[in-house]
mmCIF file of C-alpha atoms in Angstrom:
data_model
loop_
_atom_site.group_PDB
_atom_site.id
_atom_site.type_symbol
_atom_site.label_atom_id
_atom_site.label_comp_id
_atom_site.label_asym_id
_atom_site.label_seq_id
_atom_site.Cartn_x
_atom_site.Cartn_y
_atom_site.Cartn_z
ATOM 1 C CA UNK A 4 86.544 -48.295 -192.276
ATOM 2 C CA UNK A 5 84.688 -44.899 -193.501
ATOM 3 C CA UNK A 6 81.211 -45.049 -194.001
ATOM 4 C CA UNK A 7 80.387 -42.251 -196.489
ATOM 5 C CA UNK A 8 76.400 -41.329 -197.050
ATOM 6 C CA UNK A 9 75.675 -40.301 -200.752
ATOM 7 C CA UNK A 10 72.044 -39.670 -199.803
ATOM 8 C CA UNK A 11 70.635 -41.148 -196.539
ATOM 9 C CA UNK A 12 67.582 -42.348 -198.217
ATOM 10 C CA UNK A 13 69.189 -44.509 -201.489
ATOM 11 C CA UNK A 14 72.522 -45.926 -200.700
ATOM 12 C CA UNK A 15 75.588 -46.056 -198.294
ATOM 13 C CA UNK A 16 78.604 -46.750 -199.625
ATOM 14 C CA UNK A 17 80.610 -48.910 -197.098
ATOM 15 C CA UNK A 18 84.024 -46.667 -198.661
ATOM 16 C CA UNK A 19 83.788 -45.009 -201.239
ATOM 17 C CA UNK A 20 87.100 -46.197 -202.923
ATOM 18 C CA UNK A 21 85.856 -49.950 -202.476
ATOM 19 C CA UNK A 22 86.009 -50.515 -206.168
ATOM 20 C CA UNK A 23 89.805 -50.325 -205.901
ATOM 21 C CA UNK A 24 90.331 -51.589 -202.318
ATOM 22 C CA UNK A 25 87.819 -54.790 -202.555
ATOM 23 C CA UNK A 26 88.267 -55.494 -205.992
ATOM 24 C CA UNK A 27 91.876 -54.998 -206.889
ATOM 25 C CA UNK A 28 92.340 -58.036 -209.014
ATOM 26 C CA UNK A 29 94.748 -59.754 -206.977
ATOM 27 C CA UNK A 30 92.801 -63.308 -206.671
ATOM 28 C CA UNK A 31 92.238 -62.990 -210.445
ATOM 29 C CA UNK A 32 96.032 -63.337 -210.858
ATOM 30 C CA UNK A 33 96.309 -65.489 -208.293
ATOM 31 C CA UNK A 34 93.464 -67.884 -209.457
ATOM 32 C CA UNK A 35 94.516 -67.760 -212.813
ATOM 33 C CA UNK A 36 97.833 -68.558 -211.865
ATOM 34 C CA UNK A 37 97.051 -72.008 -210.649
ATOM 35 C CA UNK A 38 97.188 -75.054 -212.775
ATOM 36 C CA UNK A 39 93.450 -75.808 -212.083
ATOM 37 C CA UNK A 40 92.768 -71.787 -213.123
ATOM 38 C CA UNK A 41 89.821 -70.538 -210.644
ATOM 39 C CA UNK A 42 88.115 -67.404 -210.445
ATOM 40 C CA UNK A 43 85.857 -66.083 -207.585
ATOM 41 C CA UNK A 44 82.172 -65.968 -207.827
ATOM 42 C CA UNK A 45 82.380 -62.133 -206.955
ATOM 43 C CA UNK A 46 83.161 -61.584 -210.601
ATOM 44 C CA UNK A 47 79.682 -62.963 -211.965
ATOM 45 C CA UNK A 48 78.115 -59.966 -210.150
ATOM 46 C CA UNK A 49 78.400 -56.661 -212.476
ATOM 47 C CA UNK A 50 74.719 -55.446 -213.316
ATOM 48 C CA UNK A 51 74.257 -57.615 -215.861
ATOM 49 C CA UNK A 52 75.650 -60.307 -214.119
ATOM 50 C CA UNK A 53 73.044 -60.023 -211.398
ATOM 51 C CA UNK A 54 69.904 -59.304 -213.751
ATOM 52 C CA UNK A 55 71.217 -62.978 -215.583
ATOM 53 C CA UNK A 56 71.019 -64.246 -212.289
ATOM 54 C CA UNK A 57 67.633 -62.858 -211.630
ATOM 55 C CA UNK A 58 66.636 -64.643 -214.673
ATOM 56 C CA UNK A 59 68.182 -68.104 -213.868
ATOM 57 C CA UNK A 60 65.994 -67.708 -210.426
ATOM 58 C CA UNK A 61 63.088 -68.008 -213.072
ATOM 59 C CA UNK A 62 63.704 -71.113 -215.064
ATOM 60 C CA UNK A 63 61.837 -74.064 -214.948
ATOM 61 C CA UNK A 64 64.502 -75.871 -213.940
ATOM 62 C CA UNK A 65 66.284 -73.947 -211.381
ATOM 63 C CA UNK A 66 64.484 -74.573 -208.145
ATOM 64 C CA UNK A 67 66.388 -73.118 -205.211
ATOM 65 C CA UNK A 68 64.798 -69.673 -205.409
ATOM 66 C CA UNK A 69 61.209 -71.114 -206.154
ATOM 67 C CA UNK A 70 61.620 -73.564 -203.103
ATOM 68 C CA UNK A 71 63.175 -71.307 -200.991
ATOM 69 C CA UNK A 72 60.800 -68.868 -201.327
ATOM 70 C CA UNK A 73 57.667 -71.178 -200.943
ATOM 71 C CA UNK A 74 59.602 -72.074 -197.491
ATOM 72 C CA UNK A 75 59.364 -68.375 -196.855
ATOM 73 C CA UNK A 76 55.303 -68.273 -197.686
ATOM 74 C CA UNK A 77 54.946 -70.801 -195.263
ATOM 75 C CA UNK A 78 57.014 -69.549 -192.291
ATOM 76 C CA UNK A 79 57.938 -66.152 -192.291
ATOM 77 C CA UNK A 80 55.333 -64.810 -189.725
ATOM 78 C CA UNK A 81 56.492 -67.523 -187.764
ATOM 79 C CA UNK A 82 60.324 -66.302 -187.972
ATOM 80 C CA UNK A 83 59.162 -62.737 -187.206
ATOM 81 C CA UNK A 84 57.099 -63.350 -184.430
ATOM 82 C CA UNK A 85 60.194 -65.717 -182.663
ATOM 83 C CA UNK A 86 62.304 -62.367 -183.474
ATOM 84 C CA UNK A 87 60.090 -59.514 -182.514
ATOM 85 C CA UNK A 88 61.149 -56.509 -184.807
ATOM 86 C CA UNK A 89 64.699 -55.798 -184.960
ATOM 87 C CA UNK A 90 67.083 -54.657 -187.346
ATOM 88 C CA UNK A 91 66.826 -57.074 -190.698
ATOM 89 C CA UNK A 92 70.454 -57.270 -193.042
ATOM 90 C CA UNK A 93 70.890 -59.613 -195.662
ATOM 91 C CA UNK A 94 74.196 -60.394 -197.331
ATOM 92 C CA UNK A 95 73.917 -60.586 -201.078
ATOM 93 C CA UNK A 96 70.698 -59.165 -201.706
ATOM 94 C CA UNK A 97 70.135 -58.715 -205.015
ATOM 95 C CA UNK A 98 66.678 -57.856 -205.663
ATOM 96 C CA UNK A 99 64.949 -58.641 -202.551
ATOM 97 C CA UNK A 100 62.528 -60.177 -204.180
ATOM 98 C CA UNK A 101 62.401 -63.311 -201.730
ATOM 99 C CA UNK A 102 63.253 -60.619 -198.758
ATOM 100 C CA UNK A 103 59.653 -59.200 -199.208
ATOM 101 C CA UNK A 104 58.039 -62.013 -198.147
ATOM 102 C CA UNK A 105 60.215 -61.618 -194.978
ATOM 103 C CA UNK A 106 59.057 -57.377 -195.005
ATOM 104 C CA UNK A 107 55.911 -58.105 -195.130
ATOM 105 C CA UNK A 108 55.506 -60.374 -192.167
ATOM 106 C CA UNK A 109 57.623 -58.174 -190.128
ATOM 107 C CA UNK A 110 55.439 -55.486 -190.694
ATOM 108 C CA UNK A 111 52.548 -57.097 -189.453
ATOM 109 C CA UNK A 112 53.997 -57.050 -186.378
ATOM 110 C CA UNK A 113 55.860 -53.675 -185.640
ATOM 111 C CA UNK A 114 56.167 -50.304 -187.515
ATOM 112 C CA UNK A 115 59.779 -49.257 -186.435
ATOM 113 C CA UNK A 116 61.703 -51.980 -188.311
ATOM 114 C CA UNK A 117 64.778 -51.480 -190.354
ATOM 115 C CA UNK A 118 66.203 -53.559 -193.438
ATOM 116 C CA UNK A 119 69.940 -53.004 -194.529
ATOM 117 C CA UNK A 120 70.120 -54.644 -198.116
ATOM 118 C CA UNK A 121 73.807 -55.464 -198.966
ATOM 119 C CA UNK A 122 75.793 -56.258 -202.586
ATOM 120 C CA UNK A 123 78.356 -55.690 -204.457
ATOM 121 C CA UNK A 124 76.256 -54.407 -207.471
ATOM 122 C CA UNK A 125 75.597 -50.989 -206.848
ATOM 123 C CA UNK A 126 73.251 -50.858 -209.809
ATOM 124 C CA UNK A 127 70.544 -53.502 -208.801
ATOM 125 C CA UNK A 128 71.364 -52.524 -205.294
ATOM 126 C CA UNK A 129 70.491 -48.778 -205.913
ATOM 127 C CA UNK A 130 66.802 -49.671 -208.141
ATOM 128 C CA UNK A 131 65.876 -52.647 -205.356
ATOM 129 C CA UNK A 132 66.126 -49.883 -202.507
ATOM 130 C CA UNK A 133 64.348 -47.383 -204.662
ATOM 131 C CA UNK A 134 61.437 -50.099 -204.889
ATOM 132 C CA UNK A 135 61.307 -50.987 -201.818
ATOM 133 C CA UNK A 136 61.018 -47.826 -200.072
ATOM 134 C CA UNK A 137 58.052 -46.702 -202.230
ATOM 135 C CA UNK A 138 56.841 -50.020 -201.217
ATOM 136 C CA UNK A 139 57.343 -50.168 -197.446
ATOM 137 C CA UNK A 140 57.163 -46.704 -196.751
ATOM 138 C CA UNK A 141 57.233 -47.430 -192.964
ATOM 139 C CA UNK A 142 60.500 -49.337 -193.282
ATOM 140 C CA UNK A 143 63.631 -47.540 -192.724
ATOM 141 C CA UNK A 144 65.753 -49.169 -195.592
ATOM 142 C CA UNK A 145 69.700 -48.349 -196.522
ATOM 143 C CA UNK A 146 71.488 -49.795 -199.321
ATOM 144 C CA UNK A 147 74.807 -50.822 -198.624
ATOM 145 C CA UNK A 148 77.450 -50.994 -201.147
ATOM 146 C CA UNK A 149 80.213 -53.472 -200.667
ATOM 147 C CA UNK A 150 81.648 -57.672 -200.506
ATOM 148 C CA UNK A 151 80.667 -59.554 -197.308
ATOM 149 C CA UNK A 152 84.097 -58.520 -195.231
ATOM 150 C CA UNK A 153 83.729 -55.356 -195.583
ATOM 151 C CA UNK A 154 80.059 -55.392 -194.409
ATOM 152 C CA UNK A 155 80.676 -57.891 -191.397
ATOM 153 C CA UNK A 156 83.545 -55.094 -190.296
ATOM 154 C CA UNK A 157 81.409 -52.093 -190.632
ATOM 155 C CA UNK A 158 78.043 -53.845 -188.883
ATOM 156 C CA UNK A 159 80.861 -55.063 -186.112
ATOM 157 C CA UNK A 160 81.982 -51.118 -184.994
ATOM 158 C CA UNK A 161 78.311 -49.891 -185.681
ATOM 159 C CA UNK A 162 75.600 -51.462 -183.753
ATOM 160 C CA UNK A 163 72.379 -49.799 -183.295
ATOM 161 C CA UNK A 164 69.412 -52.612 -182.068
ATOM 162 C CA UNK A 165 69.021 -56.383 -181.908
ATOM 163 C CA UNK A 166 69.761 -58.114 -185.165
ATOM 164 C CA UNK A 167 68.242 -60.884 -187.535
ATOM 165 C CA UNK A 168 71.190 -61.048 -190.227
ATOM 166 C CA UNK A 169 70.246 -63.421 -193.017
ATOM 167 C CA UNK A 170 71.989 -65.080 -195.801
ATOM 168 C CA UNK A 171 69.498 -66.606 -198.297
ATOM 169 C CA UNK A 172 69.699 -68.594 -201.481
ATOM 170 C CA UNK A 173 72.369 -71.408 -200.603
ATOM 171 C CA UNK A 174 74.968 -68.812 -200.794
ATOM 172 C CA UNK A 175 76.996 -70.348 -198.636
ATOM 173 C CA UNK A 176 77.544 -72.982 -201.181
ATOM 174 C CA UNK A 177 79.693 -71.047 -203.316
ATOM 175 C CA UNK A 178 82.617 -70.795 -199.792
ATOM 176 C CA UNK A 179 84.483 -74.259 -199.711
ATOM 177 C CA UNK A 180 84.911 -75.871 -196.045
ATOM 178 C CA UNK A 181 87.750 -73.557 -195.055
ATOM 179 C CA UNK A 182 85.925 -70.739 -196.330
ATOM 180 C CA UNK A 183 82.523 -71.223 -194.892
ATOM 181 C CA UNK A 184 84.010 -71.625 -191.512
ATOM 182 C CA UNK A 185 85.845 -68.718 -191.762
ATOM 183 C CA UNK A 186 82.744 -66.551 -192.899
ATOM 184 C CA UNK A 187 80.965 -67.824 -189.760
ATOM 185 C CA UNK A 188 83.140 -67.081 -187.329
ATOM 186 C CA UNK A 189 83.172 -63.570 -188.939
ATOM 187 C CA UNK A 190 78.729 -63.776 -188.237
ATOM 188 C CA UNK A 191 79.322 -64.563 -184.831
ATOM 189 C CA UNK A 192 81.275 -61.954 -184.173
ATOM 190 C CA UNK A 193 79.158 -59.558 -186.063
ATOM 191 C CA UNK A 194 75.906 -60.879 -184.044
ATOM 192 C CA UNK A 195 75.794 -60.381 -180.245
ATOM 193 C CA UNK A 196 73.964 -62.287 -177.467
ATOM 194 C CA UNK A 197 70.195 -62.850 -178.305
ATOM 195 C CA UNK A 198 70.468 -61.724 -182.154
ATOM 196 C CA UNK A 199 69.405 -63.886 -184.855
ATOM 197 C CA UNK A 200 70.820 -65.805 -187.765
ATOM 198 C CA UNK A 201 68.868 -67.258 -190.978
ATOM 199 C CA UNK A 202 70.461 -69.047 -193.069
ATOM 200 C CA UNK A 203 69.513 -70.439 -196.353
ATOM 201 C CA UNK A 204 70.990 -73.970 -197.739
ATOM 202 C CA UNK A 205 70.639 -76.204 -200.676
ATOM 203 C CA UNK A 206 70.303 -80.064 -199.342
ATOM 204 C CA UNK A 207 71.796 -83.027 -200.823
ATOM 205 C CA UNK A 208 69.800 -84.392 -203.659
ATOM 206 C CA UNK A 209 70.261 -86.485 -206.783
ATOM 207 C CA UNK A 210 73.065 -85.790 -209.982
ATOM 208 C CA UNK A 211 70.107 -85.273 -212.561
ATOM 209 C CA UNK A 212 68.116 -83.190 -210.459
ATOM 210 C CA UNK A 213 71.205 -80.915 -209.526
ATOM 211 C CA UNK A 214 72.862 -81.062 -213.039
ATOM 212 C CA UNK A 215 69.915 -79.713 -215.159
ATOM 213 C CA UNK A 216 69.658 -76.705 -212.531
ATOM 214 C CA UNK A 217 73.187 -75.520 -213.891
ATOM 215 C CA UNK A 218 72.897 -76.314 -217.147
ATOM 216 C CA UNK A 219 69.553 -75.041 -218.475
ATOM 217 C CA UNK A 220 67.966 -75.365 -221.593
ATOM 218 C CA UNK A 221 68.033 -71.547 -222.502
ATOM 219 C CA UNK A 222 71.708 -71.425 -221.398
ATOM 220 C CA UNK A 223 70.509 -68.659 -219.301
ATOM 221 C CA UNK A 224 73.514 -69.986 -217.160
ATOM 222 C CA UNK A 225 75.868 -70.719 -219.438
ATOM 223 C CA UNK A 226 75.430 -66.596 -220.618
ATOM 224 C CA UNK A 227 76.115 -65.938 -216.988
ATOM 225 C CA UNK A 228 79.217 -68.025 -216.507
ATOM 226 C CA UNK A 229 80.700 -66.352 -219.406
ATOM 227 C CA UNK A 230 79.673 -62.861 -218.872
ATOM 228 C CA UNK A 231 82.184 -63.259 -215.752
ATOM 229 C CA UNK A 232 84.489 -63.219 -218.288
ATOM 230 C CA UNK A 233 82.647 -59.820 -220.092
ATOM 231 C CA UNK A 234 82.994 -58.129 -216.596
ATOM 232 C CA UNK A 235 87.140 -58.806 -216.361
ATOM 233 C CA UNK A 236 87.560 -57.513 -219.854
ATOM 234 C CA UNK A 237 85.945 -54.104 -218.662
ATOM 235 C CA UNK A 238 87.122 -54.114 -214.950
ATOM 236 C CA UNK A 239 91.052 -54.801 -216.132
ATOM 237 C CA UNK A 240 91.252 -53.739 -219.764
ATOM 238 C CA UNK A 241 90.992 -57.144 -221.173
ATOM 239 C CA UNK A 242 91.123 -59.350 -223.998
ATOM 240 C CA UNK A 243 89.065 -62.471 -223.451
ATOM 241 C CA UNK A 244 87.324 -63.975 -226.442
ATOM 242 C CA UNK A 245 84.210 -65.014 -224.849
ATOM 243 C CA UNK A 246 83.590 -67.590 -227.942
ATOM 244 C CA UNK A 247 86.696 -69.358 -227.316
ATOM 245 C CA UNK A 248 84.998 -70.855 -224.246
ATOM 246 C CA UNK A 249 82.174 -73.132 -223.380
ATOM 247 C CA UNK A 250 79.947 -73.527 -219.752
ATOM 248 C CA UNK A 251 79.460 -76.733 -218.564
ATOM 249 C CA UNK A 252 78.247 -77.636 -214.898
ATOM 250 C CA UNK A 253 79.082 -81.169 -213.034
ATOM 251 C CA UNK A 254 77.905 -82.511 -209.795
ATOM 252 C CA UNK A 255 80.786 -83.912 -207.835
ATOM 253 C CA UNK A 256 79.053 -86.630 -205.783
ATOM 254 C CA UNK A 257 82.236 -87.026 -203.783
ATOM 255 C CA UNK A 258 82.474 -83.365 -203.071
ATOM 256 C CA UNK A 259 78.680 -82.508 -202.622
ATOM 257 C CA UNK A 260 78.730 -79.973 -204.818
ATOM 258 C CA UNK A 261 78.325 -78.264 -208.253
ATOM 259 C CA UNK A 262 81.638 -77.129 -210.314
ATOM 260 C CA UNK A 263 80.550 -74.618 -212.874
ATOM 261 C CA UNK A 264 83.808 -74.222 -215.567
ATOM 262 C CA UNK A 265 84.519 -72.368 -218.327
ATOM 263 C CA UNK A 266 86.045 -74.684 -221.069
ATOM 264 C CA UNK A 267 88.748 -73.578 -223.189
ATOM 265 C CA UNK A 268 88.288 -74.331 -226.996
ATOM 266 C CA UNK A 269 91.390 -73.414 -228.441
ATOM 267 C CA UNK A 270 95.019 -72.626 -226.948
ATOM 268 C CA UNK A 271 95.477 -68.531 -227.284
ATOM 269 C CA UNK A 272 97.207 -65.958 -224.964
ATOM 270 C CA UNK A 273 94.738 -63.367 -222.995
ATOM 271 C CA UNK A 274 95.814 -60.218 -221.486
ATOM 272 C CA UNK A 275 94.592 -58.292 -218.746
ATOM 273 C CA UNK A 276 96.610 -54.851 -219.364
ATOM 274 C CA UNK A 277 95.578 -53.229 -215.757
ATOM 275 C CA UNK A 278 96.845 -56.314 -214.148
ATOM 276 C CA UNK A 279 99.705 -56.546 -215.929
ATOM 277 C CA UNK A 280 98.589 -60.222 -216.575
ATOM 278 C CA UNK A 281 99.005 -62.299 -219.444
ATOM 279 C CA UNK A 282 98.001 -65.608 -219.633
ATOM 280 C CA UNK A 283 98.049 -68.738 -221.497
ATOM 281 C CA UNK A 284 95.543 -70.939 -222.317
ATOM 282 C CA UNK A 285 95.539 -74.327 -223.382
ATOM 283 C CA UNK A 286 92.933 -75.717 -225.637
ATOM 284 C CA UNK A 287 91.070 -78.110 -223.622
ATOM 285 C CA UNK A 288 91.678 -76.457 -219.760
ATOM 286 C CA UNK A 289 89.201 -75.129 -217.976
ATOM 287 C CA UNK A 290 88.286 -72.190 -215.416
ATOM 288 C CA UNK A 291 86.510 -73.150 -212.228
ATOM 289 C CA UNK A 292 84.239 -70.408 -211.647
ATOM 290 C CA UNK A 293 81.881 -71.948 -209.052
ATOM 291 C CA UNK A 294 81.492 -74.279 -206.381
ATOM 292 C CA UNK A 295 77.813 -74.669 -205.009
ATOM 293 C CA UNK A 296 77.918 -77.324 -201.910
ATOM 294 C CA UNK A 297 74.755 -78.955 -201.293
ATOM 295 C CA UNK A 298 74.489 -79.654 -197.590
ATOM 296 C CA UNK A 299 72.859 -81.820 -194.839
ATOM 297 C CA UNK A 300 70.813 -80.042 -192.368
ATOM 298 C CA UNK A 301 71.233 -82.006 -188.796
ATOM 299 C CA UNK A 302 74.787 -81.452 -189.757
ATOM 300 C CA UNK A 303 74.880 -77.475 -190.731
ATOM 301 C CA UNK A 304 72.838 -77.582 -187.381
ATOM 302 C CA UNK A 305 75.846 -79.084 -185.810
ATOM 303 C CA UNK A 306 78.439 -76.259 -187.387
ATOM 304 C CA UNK A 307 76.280 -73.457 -186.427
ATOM 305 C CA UNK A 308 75.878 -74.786 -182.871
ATOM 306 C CA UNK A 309 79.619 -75.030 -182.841
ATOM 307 C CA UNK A 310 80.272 -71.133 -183.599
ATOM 308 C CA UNK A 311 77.791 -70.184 -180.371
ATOM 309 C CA UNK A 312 74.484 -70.330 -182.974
ATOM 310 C CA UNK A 313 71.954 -72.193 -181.329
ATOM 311 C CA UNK A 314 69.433 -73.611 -183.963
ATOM 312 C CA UNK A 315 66.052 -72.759 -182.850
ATOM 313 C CA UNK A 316 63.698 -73.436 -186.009
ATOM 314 C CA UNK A 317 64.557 -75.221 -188.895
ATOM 315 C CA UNK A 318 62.240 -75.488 -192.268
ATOM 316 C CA UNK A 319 61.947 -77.504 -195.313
ATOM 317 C CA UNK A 320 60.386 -78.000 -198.586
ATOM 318 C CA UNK A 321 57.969 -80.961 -198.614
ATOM 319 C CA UNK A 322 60.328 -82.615 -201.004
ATOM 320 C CA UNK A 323 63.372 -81.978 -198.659
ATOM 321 C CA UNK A 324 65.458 -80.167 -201.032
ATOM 322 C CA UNK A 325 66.059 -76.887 -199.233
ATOM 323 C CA UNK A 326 66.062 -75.793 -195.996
ATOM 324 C CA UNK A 327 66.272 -72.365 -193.596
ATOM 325 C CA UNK A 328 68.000 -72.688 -190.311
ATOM 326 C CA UNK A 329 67.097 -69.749 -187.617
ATOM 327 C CA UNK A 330 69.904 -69.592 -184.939
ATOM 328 C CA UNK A 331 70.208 -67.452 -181.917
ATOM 329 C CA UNK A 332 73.213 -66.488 -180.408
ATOM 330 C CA UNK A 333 73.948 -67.814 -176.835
#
């Protein structure tokens, strides 16, 4: 893969065609081809997308980012001085906001450090970069525009100093089993001997708690589940009729996890004219847009350990609902 430099100091694109290469529309047909019709999380992410998501982060009742972040407060001098300063990439950025916590205690400690901010939304990518480096003007940061694979390949063939690659938010969540192991195999690869690994994971907790994160009063989420739909009507020429369908969010306690879906209201055919897709919907059926698994720690301790990441410091919320796992590599 090509790594093409618009302007050193803004953004790297990871290729500059990776609109059409990593976002072709092929698991769009495919996921709306199955009788449970899915659709990957990837698609909530245009700009508007990820400034809805920057709102849900806010709400009273969404707590992952608010306890994540006070988990941060607490330990991220801690994190930086087990790492020393070394090269800082998070997957799925987004704003960074959280990430400055983690810039700020690194740069306590060393004046040479560099953060590589990754996501597939070039617009909130591009404006969090521009912040931060009027911000942390002693912090070499580079924007990189592109999904997780395509990162994980390019950081494999370009390696420049020791590593702390992060993954924040319970991202994770949204990758079911076979997924999840998948993507880690694909870290440790990316990581070599004595780099780091943080990792951030929503813990198992009860249905009323987890329900009311998803389904807001403001239907703040319920404007981002649908705006999925928004972002295929402009990325594939298409037809959806965003009030023909209606968010709701479960918890499967079986599962361990949140199921966001997309209700259909009323049967009606949609096309997607760049796909040469057209589909039909049945009044009633539903689109799974989302999974979020909700995890126990001793045993996400156990997986990591597993792929050669040796868990060296793990944190919690006093209330136990979130945690951060730092691994090394052996």
């Amino acid at each position: 893969m090509i790594a093409e430099t618009l302007n050193p100091q803004i953004l790297t694109v990871l290729d500059h065609h990776y609109q059409e290469l990593a976002i072709d529309g092929k698991d769009v047909i495919e996921g709306l081809s199955k009788k449970q019709k899915t659709l990957p999380p990837k698609y909530f992410y245009d700009d508007r997308g990820s400034l809805l998501f920057e709102e849900i982060c806010d709400l009273p009742e969404y707590y992952p980012t608010r306890t994540e972040a006070w988990i941060l407060q607490q330990y991220a001098d801690e994190i930086a001085e087990i790492t020393n300063c070394c090269e800082l990439i998070e997957l799925g950025s987004g704003s960074s906001t959280k990430t400055q916590l983690l810039l700020d205690a690194y740069q306590k400690i060393a004046d040479n450090c560099r953060y590589l901010p990754i996501d597939v939304s070039g617009g909130i990518l591009k404006t969090s970069v521009l912040q931060l480096q009027e911000k942390y003007p002693d912090i070499a940061i580079h924007g990189l525009l592109g999904t997780y694979d395509q990162a994980l390949v390019h950081l494999e063939s370009n390696y420049l100093q020791s590593r702390m690659l992060f993954f924040l938010g319970s991202s994770l969540g949204n990758f079911n089993p076979e997924e999840c192991d998948r993507f880690l195999n694909q870290i440790s690869r990316t990581l070599q001997s004595g780099d780091y690994f943080l990792l951030g994971i929503d813990l198992q907790k009860p249905k009323d708690i987890l329900e009311a994160a998803y389904n807001d009063s403001q239907c703040v989420t319920a404007a981002f589940n649908l705006n999925m739909l928004s972002h295929l009507n402009w990325r594939f020429q298409g037809d959806f009729d965003i009030s023909l369908f209606k968010h709701q969010a479960i918890y499967n306690e079986v599962e361990n996890q949140i199921e966001m879906y997309l209700h259909c209201q009323k049967s009606h055919w949609v096309t997607l004219e760049a796909l040469d897709l057209k589909v039909f919907f049945e009044g009633g059926e539903s689109i799974l847009t989302e999974i979020s698994r909700k995890f126990n720690l001793t045993k996400m301790s156990q997986q990591l350990e597993s792929k050669g990441l040796k868990t060296i410091k793990t944190c919690t919320d006093e209330k136990g609902w979130f945690g951060l796992i730092l691994c090394q590599v052996e």
